[in-house]
mmCIF file of C-alpha atoms in Angstrom:
data_model
loop_
_atom_site.group_PDB
_atom_site.id
_atom_site.type_symbol
_atom_site.label_atom_id
_atom_site.label_comp_id
_atom_site.label_asym_id
_atom_site.label_seq_id
_atom_site.Cartn_x
_atom_site.Cartn_y
_atom_site.Cartn_z
ATOM 1 C CA MET C 1 7.078 11.136 -47.695
ATOM 2 C CA SER C 2 8.989 11.938 -44.535
ATOM 3 C CA PRO C 3 10.412 9.121 -42.370
ATOM 4 C CA ALA C 4 7.822 9.907 -39.695
ATOM 5 C CA LEU C 5 4.917 9.877 -42.107
ATOM 6 C CA ALA C 6 6.310 6.615 -43.760
ATOM 7 C CA SER C 7 6.345 4.960 -40.257
ATOM 8 C CA ILE C 8 2.855 5.841 -39.635
ATOM 9 C CA ALA C 9 1.572 4.653 -42.997
ATOM 10 C CA ALA C 10 3.500 1.356 -42.460
ATOM 11 C CA THR C 11 1.648 0.615 -39.257
ATOM 12 C CA THR C 12 -1.767 1.532 -40.608
ATOM 13 C CA LEU C 13 -4.066 -1.540 -40.619
ATOM 14 C CA ARG C 14 -6.830 -2.070 -43.057
ATOM 15 C CA TYR C 15 -10.228 -3.778 -42.235
ATOM 16 C CA ARG C 16 -13.659 -4.076 -43.548
ATOM 17 C CA LEU C 17 -16.820 -3.957 -41.246
ATOM 18 C CA TYR C 18 -20.498 -3.160 -41.987
ATOM 19 C CA GLY C 19 -19.704 -2.437 -45.591
ATOM 20 C CA LEU C 20 -17.053 0.128 -44.723
ATOM 21 C CA ASP C 21 -13.374 0.031 -45.448
ATOM 22 C CA ILE C 22 -11.417 1.141 -42.332
ATOM 23 C CA ASP C 23 -7.820 2.429 -41.932
ATOM 24 C CA SER C 24 -6.744 2.029 -38.330
ATOM 25 C CA ASP C 25 -3.903 2.998 -35.999
ATOM 26 C CA ILE C 26 -5.292 0.371 -33.471
ATOM 27 C CA ASP C 27 -4.884 -3.279 -33.982
ATOM 28 C CA LEU C 28 -8.556 -4.600 -34.051
ATOM 29 C CA GLY C 29 -7.556 -8.338 -34.024
ATOM 30 C CA GLN C 30 -9.175 -10.961 -36.148
ATOM 31 C CA ILE C 31 -11.349 -8.568 -38.130
ATOM 32 C CA PRO C 32 -11.953 -9.040 -41.920
ATOM 33 C CA ALA C 33 -9.197 -7.430 -43.959
ATOM 34 C CA GLY C 34 -9.955 -4.417 -46.206
ATOM 35 C CA GLN C 35 -8.718 -3.534 -49.584
ATOM 36 C CA GLU C 36 -5.164 -2.407 -49.962
ATOM 37 C CA ALA C 37 -6.348 1.149 -50.825
ATOM 38 C CA VAL C 38 -9.593 2.892 -51.016
ATOM 39 C CA LEU C 39 -10.471 6.521 -51.613
ATOM 40 C CA ASP C 40 -12.420 7.503 -48.612
ATOM 41 C CA PRO C 41 -12.027 4.941 -45.786
ATOM 42 C CA VAL C 42 -13.112 5.526 -42.166
ATOM 43 C CA ARG C 43 -10.024 6.591 -40.105
ATOM 44 C CA ILE C 44 -9.333 5.380 -36.673
ATOM 45 C CA VAL C 45 -6.674 7.716 -35.451
ATOM 46 C CA ARG C 46 -4.436 7.502 -32.352
ATOM 47 C CA THR C 47 -4.217 11.125 -30.984
ATOM 48 C CA ARG C 48 -4.585 13.170 -27.875
ATOM 49 C CA ILE C 49 -8.203 14.170 -26.851
ATOM 50 C CA PRO C 50 -8.532 17.204 -24.610
ATOM 51 C CA LEU C 51 -11.162 16.509 -22.042
ATOM 52 C CA PRO C 52 -13.172 18.792 -19.668
ATOM 53 C CA ALA C 53 -13.322 18.083 -16.001
ATOM 54 C CA ILE C 54 -15.188 14.851 -15.668
ATOM 55 C CA ASP C 55 -15.704 12.052 -13.007
ATOM 56 C CA ARG C 56 -13.070 9.625 -14.226
ATOM 57 C CA GLY C 57 -14.308 7.116 -11.555
ATOM 58 C CA GLU C 58 -17.262 6.272 -13.712
ATOM 59 C CA PRO C 59 -17.065 3.267 -15.898
ATOM 60 C CA LEU C 60 -18.410 5.319 -18.950
ATOM 61 C CA VAL C 61 -18.856 9.032 -19.474
ATOM 62 C CA SER C 62 -20.564 10.290 -22.576
ATOM 63 C CA ILE C 63 -19.956 13.892 -23.665
ATOM 64 C CA HIS C 64 -21.637 15.700 -26.559
ATOM 65 C CA SER C 65 -19.642 18.739 -27.607
ATOM 66 C CA GLY C 66 -20.379 20.467 -30.879
ATOM 67 C CA SER C 67 -20.641 17.927 -33.750
ATOM 68 C CA GLY C 68 -18.511 15.306 -31.920
ATOM 69 C CA GLN C 69 -19.419 12.687 -29.506
ATOM 70 C CA VAL C 70 -16.778 11.767 -26.719
ATOM 71 C CA PHE C 71 -16.884 8.523 -24.802
ATOM 72 C CA VAL C 72 -14.509 7.906 -21.857
ATOM 73 C CA TRP C 73 -14.032 4.601 -20.163
ATOM 74 C CA SER C 74 -12.069 4.986 -16.931
ATOM 75 C CA MET C 75 -10.107 1.716 -17.565
ATOM 76 C CA VAL C 76 -9.453 2.240 -21.202
ATOM 77 C CA GLY C 77 -9.233 5.741 -22.310
ATOM 78 C CA ALA C 78 -11.172 8.482 -24.410
ATOM 79 C CA PHE C 79 -12.725 8.023 -27.849
ATOM 80 C CA ARG C 80 -14.096 10.834 -30.055
ATOM 81 C CA VAL C 81 -16.454 10.280 -33.014
ATOM 82 C CA ALA C 82 -15.151 13.329 -34.859
ATOM 83 C CA SER C 83 -17.192 12.999 -37.995
ATOM 84 C CA ASP C 84 -18.740 10.443 -40.192
ATOM 85 C CA THR C 85 -15.397 9.192 -41.385
ATOM 86 C CA CYS C 86 -13.110 9.744 -38.362
ATOM 87 C CA ILE C 87 -12.720 8.160 -34.900
ATOM 88 C CA GLU C 88 -9.989 9.529 -32.535
ATOM 89 C CA VAL C 89 -8.616 7.191 -29.850
ATOM 90 C CA ASP C 90 -6.643 8.344 -26.651
ATOM 91 C CA PRO C 91 -5.963 5.131 -24.765
ATOM 92 C CA ASN C 92 -4.782 5.231 -21.112
ATOM 93 C CA THR C 93 -1.005 4.584 -20.651
ATOM 94 C CA GLY C 94 -0.167 0.887 -20.941
ATOM 95 C CA VAL C 95 -3.553 -0.119 -22.171
ATOM 96 C CA SER C 96 -3.303 -2.816 -24.978
ATOM 97 C CA ASP C 97 -4.863 -2.498 -28.416
ATOM 98 C CA SER C 98 -6.853 -5.670 -27.620
ATOM 99 C CA LEU C 99 -8.565 -3.938 -24.677
ATOM 100 C CA VAL C 100 -9.007 -0.541 -26.706
ATOM 101 C CA ALA C 101 -10.848 -2.582 -29.328
ATOM 102 C CA LEU C 102 -13.651 -3.731 -27.086
ATOM 103 C CA PRO C 103 -15.416 -0.353 -26.616
ATOM 104 C CA LEU C 104 -14.021 0.856 -30.016
ATOM 105 C CA LEU C 105 -15.908 -2.007 -31.849
ATOM 106 C CA GLY C 106 -19.016 -1.601 -29.623
ATOM 107 C CA THR C 107 -20.362 1.696 -28.431
ATOM 108 C CA VAL C 108 -17.993 3.858 -30.326
ATOM 109 C CA PHE C 109 -18.550 2.294 -33.666
ATOM 110 C CA ALA C 110 -22.283 2.074 -33.019
ATOM 111 C CA ALA C 111 -22.196 5.831 -32.732
ATOM 112 C CA LEU C 112 -20.356 6.312 -35.972
ATOM 113 C CA LEU C 113 -22.878 4.031 -37.764
ATOM 114 C CA GLN C 114 -25.743 5.756 -36.260
ATOM 115 C CA ARG C 115 -24.486 9.199 -37.424
ATOM 116 C CA ARG C 116 -23.991 7.751 -40.893
ATOM 117 C CA GLY C 117 -27.667 7.075 -41.172
ATOM 118 C CA LEU C 118 -27.781 3.391 -40.303
ATOM 119 C CA THR C 119 -30.347 1.804 -37.991
ATOM 120 C CA VAL C 120 -28.341 0.392 -35.097
ATOM 121 C CA PHE C 121 -29.500 -2.275 -32.435
ATOM 122 C CA HIS C 122 -27.690 -3.684 -29.460
ATOM 123 C CA ALA C 123 -28.202 -7.297 -30.729
ATOM 124 C CA SER C 124 -26.860 -10.351 -32.672
ATOM 125 C CA ALA C 125 -27.749 -11.291 -36.001
ATOM 126 C CA VAL C 126 -27.488 -14.808 -37.830
ATOM 127 C CA ASP C 127 -27.956 -15.860 -41.543
ATOM 128 C CA ILE C 128 -30.524 -18.414 -41.889
ATOM 129 C CA ALA C 129 -30.871 -19.702 -45.524
ATOM 130 C CA GLY C 130 -29.827 -16.217 -46.938
ATOM 131 C CA ARG C 131 -32.148 -14.265 -44.731
ATOM 132 C CA ALA C 132 -31.122 -12.397 -41.514
ATOM 133 C CA VAL C 133 -32.736 -12.753 -38.054
ATOM 134 C CA VAL C 134 -31.860 -10.126 -35.388
ATOM 135 C CA LEU C 135 -31.915 -11.211 -31.788
ATOM 136 C CA LEU C 136 -32.814 -8.518 -29.415
ATOM 137 C CA GLY C 137 -33.084 -8.321 -25.502
ATOM 138 C CA HIS C 138 -31.870 -6.683 -22.435
ATOM 139 C CA LYS C 139 -28.433 -7.400 -20.912
ATOM 140 C CA GLY C 140 -28.368 -10.985 -19.916
ATOM 141 C CA ALA C 141 -31.199 -12.121 -22.024
ATOM 142 C CA GLY C 142 -28.980 -14.417 -24.066
ATOM 143 C CA LYS C 143 -28.539 -12.754 -27.464
ATOM 144 C CA SER C 144 -25.095 -14.063 -28.051
ATOM 145 C CA THR C 145 -25.929 -17.303 -26.491
ATOM 146 C CA THR C 146 -28.964 -17.845 -28.757
ATOM 147 C CA ALA C 147 -26.645 -16.635 -31.741
ATOM 148 C CA GLY C 148 -24.191 -19.359 -30.698
ATOM 149 C CA ALA C 149 -26.950 -22.024 -30.666
ATOM 150 C CA LEU C 150 -27.907 -21.109 -34.236
ATOM 151 C CA VAL C 151 -24.150 -21.244 -35.265
ATOM 152 C CA ALA C 152 -23.992 -24.730 -33.617
ATOM 153 C CA ALA C 153 -26.941 -25.779 -35.773
ATOM 154 C CA GLY C 154 -25.142 -24.897 -39.088
ATOM 155 C CA HIS C 155 -26.089 -21.209 -39.532
ATOM 156 C CA THR C 156 -23.776 -18.279 -40.032
ATOM 157 C CA LEU C 157 -23.114 -15.415 -37.913
ATOM 158 C CA ILE C 158 -23.770 -11.943 -39.352
ATOM 159 C CA ALA C 159 -22.918 -9.516 -36.302
ATOM 160 C CA ASP C 160 -22.691 -9.687 -32.594
ATOM 161 C CA ASP C 161 -23.201 -6.933 -30.058
ATOM 162 C CA VAL C 162 -23.731 -4.175 -32.850
ATOM 163 C CA VAL C 163 -26.230 -4.797 -35.479
ATOM 164 C CA ALA C 164 -26.611 -2.326 -38.360
ATOM 165 C CA LEU C 165 -29.378 -2.103 -40.887
ATOM 166 C CA GLU C 166 -29.409 -0.082 -43.982
ATOM 167 C CA PHE C 167 -32.485 0.517 -46.193
ATOM 168 C CA CYS C 168 -32.635 0.243 -49.948
ATOM 169 C CA ASP C 169 -34.359 2.728 -52.045
ATOM 170 C CA ASN C 170 -37.529 0.799 -52.037
ATOM 171 C CA GLY C 171 -37.463 0.629 -48.281
ATOM 172 C CA ALA C 172 -36.214 -2.958 -47.921
ATOM 173 C CA PRO C 173 -33.960 -3.455 -44.836
ATOM 174 C CA LEU C 174 -30.642 -5.181 -45.210
ATOM 175 C CA VAL C 175 -28.432 -6.428 -42.258
ATOM 176 C CA LEU C 176 -24.770 -5.514 -42.759
ATOM 177 C CA PRO C 177 -21.980 -8.093 -42.009
ATOM 178 C CA ALA C 178 -19.587 -7.418 -39.166
ATOM 179 C CA ALA C 179 -16.804 -9.580 -37.578
ATOM 180 C CA PRO C 180 -16.973 -13.297 -37.216
ATOM 181 C CA GLN C 181 -16.786 -13.126 -33.422
ATOM 182 C CA LEU C 182 -19.104 -14.037 -30.487
ATOM 183 C CA ARG C 183 -18.933 -12.900 -26.841
ATOM 184 C CA LEU C 184 -20.089 -15.738 -24.903
ATOM 185 C CA TRP C 185 -20.289 -17.019 -21.314
ATOM 186 C CA ASP C 186 -18.127 -19.959 -20.701
ATOM 187 C CA ASP C 187 -20.905 -22.489 -20.481
ATOM 188 C CA SER C 188 -22.445 -21.158 -23.727
ATOM 189 C CA SER C 189 -19.345 -22.098 -25.640
ATOM 190 C CA ALA C 190 -19.502 -25.733 -24.961
ATOM 191 C CA ARG C 191 -21.926 -26.601 -27.792
ATOM 192 C CA LEU C 192 -19.589 -24.849 -30.257
ATOM 193 C CA ALA C 193 -16.569 -26.822 -29.455
ATOM 194 C CA THR C 194 -16.802 -28.819 -32.631
ATOM 195 C CA SER C 195 -17.632 -25.852 -34.782
ATOM 196 C CA GLY C 196 -14.013 -24.667 -35.401
ATOM 197 C CA ILE C 197 -14.077 -21.744 -33.068
ATOM 198 C CA THR C 198 -10.995 -20.158 -31.371
ATOM 199 C CA ASP C 199 -11.094 -18.987 -27.886
ATOM 200 C CA LEU C 200 -9.436 -15.503 -27.848
ATOM 201 C CA GLY C 201 -9.576 -15.152 -24.198
ATOM 202 C CA ARG C 202 -11.626 -13.203 -21.577
ATOM 203 C CA LEU C 203 -12.912 -9.841 -22.584
ATOM 204 C CA HIS C 204 -11.612 -8.320 -19.375
ATOM 205 C CA ASP C 205 -10.502 -9.621 -15.830
ATOM 206 C CA SER C 206 -13.878 -8.165 -14.425
ATOM 207 C CA VAL C 207 -16.096 -9.722 -17.084
ATOM 208 C CA ASP C 208 -17.060 -13.382 -17.181
ATOM 209 C CA LYS C 209 -17.375 -13.531 -20.900
ATOM 210 C CA SER C 210 -14.763 -14.671 -23.524
ATOM 211 C CA LEU C 211 -14.393 -13.656 -27.139
ATOM 212 C CA TYR C 212 -14.608 -16.523 -29.705
ATOM 213 C CA ALA C 213 -13.583 -16.202 -33.380
ATOM 214 C CA LEU C 214 -15.672 -18.240 -35.786
ATOM 215 C CA PRO C 215 -14.269 -19.796 -39.018
ATOM 216 C CA ALA C 216 -16.627 -17.619 -41.105
ATOM 217 C CA ALA C 217 -19.299 -14.747 -41.034
ATOM 218 C CA ALA C 218 -21.690 -13.623 -43.606
ATOM 219 C CA ALA C 219 -19.773 -11.583 -46.403
ATOM 220 C CA ASP C 220 -22.663 -9.571 -47.912
ATOM 221 C CA PRO C 221 -25.694 -7.683 -46.659
ATOM 222 C CA LEU C 222 -28.672 -9.963 -46.161
ATOM 223 C CA PRO C 223 -32.409 -9.082 -46.284
ATOM 224 C CA LEU C 224 -34.016 -8.736 -42.939
ATOM 225 C CA ALA C 225 -36.515 -11.487 -42.148
ATOM 226 C CA ARG C 226 -37.293 -11.083 -38.438
ATOM 227 C CA LEU C 227 -36.451 -9.135 -35.308
ATOM 228 C CA TYR C 228 -36.938 -11.492 -32.242
ATOM 229 C CA LEU C 229 -37.190 -10.063 -28.786
ATOM 230 C CA LEU C 230 -35.888 -12.918 -26.512
ATOM 231 C CA GLY C 231 -38.020 -14.048 -23.563
ATOM 232 C CA ARG C 232 -38.170 -17.322 -21.414
ATOM 233 C CA ALA C 233 -40.702 -20.085 -21.501
ATOM 234 C CA SER C 234 -40.836 -23.757 -20.820
ATOM 235 C CA ALA C 235 -40.607 -24.517 -24.537
ATOM 236 C CA PRO C 236 -39.522 -22.522 -27.578
ATOM 237 C CA ALA C 237 -42.326 -20.390 -28.914
ATOM 238 C CA VAL C 238 -42.664 -17.361 -31.312
ATOM 239 C CA HIS C 239 -45.427 -14.731 -30.901
ATOM 240 C CA PRO C 240 -45.863 -11.699 -33.154
ATOM 241 C CA LEU C 241 -45.744 -8.194 -31.516
ATOM 242 C CA ALA C 242 -48.533 -5.617 -32.227
ATOM 243 C CA PRO C 243 -47.086 -2.541 -33.954
ATOM 244 C CA PRO C 244 -47.422 -0.334 -30.998
ATOM 245 C CA ASP C 245 -45.459 -2.674 -28.748
ATOM 246 C CA ALA C 246 -43.001 -3.376 -31.475
ATOM 247 C CA ILE C 247 -42.087 0.250 -31.886
ATOM 248 C CA ALA C 248 -41.482 0.568 -28.058
ATOM 249 C CA VAL C 249 -39.271 -2.561 -28.125
ATOM 250 C CA LEU C 250 -37.319 -1.493 -31.151
ATOM 251 C CA LEU C 251 -36.646 1.972 -29.679
ATOM 252 C CA ASN C 252 -35.567 0.536 -26.318
ATOM 253 C CA GLN C 253 -33.233 -1.904 -28.134
ATOM 254 C CA SER C 254 -31.753 0.646 -30.438
ATOM 255 C CA TYR C 255 -28.049 0.915 -29.436
ATOM 256 C CA MET C 256 -27.900 4.645 -28.878
ATOM 257 C CA ALA C 257 -31.098 4.762 -26.744
ATOM 258 C CA ARG C 258 -28.924 4.425 -23.660
ATOM 259 C CA PHE C 259 -27.626 8.054 -24.422
ATOM 260 C CA GLY C 260 -31.012 9.606 -24.771
ATOM 261 C CA GLU C 261 -31.786 12.090 -27.658
ATOM 262 C CA HIS C 262 -28.165 13.035 -27.775
ATOM 263 C CA GLY C 263 -27.294 9.448 -28.917
ATOM 264 C CA PHE C 264 -29.385 9.723 -31.970
ATOM 265 C CA GLY C 265 -28.650 13.487 -32.780
ATOM 266 C CA ALA C 266 -30.100 14.654 -36.059
ATOM 267 C CA THR C 267 -30.995 10.989 -37.112
ATOM 268 C CA MET C 268 -33.724 10.597 -34.714
ATOM 269 C CA PRO C 269 -36.739 11.484 -37.048
ATOM 270 C CA THR C 270 -35.495 9.003 -39.697
ATOM 271 C CA HIS C 271 -34.584 6.379 -37.023
ATOM 272 C CA PHE C 272 -38.096 6.521 -35.619
ATOM 273 C CA ALA C 273 -39.831 6.390 -38.903
ATOM 274 C CA ARG C 274 -37.798 3.308 -39.864
ATOM 275 C CA LEU C 275 -38.701 1.664 -36.578
ATOM 276 C CA ALA C 276 -42.446 2.371 -37.324
ATOM 277 C CA ARG C 277 -41.943 0.848 -40.790
ATOM 278 C CA LEU C 278 -40.454 -2.403 -39.385
ATOM 279 C CA ALA C 279 -43.153 -2.580 -36.760
ATOM 280 C CA GLY C 280 -45.877 -2.009 -39.276
ATOM 281 C CA ALA C 281 -44.579 -4.717 -41.595
ATOM 282 C CA GLY C 282 -44.838 -7.276 -38.749
ATOM 283 C CA ARG C 283 -41.200 -7.980 -38.587
ATOM 284 C CA ALA C 284 -40.920 -7.948 -34.799
ATOM 285 C CA HIS C 285 -41.735 -11.122 -32.812
ATOM 286 C CA ILE C 286 -41.234 -12.383 -29.311
ATOM 287 C CA LEU C 287 -38.956 -15.566 -29.207
ATOM 288 C CA ALA C 288 -39.369 -17.515 -26.018
ATOM 289 C CA VAL C 289 -36.289 -19.776 -25.463
ATOM 290 C CA PRO C 290 -36.242 -22.522 -22.885
ATOM 291 C CA ASP C 291 -33.925 -22.437 -19.914
ATOM 292 C CA GLY C 292 -31.066 -24.834 -19.676
ATOM 293 C CA ARG C 293 -28.054 -25.467 -21.946
ATOM 294 C CA GLU C 294 -29.205 -28.866 -22.830
ATOM 295 C CA ARG C 295 -32.303 -27.402 -24.599
ATOM 296 C CA ARG C 296 -30.641 -24.873 -26.773
ATOM 297 C CA GLY C 297 -30.815 -27.205 -29.617
ATOM 298 C CA GLU C 298 -34.607 -26.692 -29.750
ATOM 299 C CA ILE C 299 -34.201 -23.013 -30.734
ATOM 300 C CA ALA C 300 -32.918 -23.261 -34.376
ATOM 301 C CA PRO C 301 -35.713 -25.611 -35.542
ATOM 302 C CA ARG C 302 -38.345 -23.216 -34.062
ATOM 303 C CA ILE C 303 -37.020 -20.179 -35.814
ATOM 304 C CA GLU C 304 -36.719 -22.191 -39.041
ATOM 305 C CA ARG C 305 -40.338 -23.252 -38.836
ATOM 306 C CA ASP C 306 -41.393 -19.583 -38.197
ATOM 307 C CA LEU C 307 -39.493 -18.312 -41.172
ATOM 308 C CA ALA C 308 -40.877 -21.014 -43.380
ATOM 309 C CA THR C 309 -44.436 -20.324 -42.347
ATOM 310 C CA GLY C 310 -43.928 -16.458 -42.445
#
């Protein structure tokens, strides 16, 4: 091996997320370590990405050219999902790996998972007694905050921000484990102070959220029990969603829906069929959560009762 290649090999970092082994040129922080050597890892490669003329003033630009998907963040750089097994990264000058990792582990990795045939939601997921509950909702609905309340109650995080489901041969859905990290508003982290979490700092100067590392996350895929769409009420409550309403909710909460049909690409027919299956099986419910930090302790018992009776 040439000295140049040896240098690149020495700086390659190995991780494991969503059941995938990853070899990365980017430091992804406190992400579960992968095996020392695997045959066909997903590669995250630092390289130059030639771009067409675009408006770099926009926070996020999505480009669909050929078989690849390109995402450009004006403050971070460019990313290209080149194939099912390769993500290319072209950071702006002076941008740290920790900042590059934020969109890389969010939108970019969601695009990779979607094109690999997984069903991907913008959500959080928690292990409750060996079964997975997925928390859905619009921006600011409290997905991570509710996940934090469940962790504070003794349950285990599965994933935050990007939740991926795979389906067994018999059609049973499993939720895949990601990193033991939560993105929380400052007041939402207060109840977790005794849970052994580590404050990794602000996501970005312009974002009033911080990243918190948890002592553990789920290690194996878990069977899906519920998909909860978060709402507000004076007291915690759970209501089933009728299948037609559930399909609309699940499609709207799918991670790549923000990019329209291009976000799903060739996976759209399969994706919609799986959403219909989840809706028809009665897995989608509305979870009303009460306002006020002091009442977050009521959420876990209500979910536990719903799972016990369901």
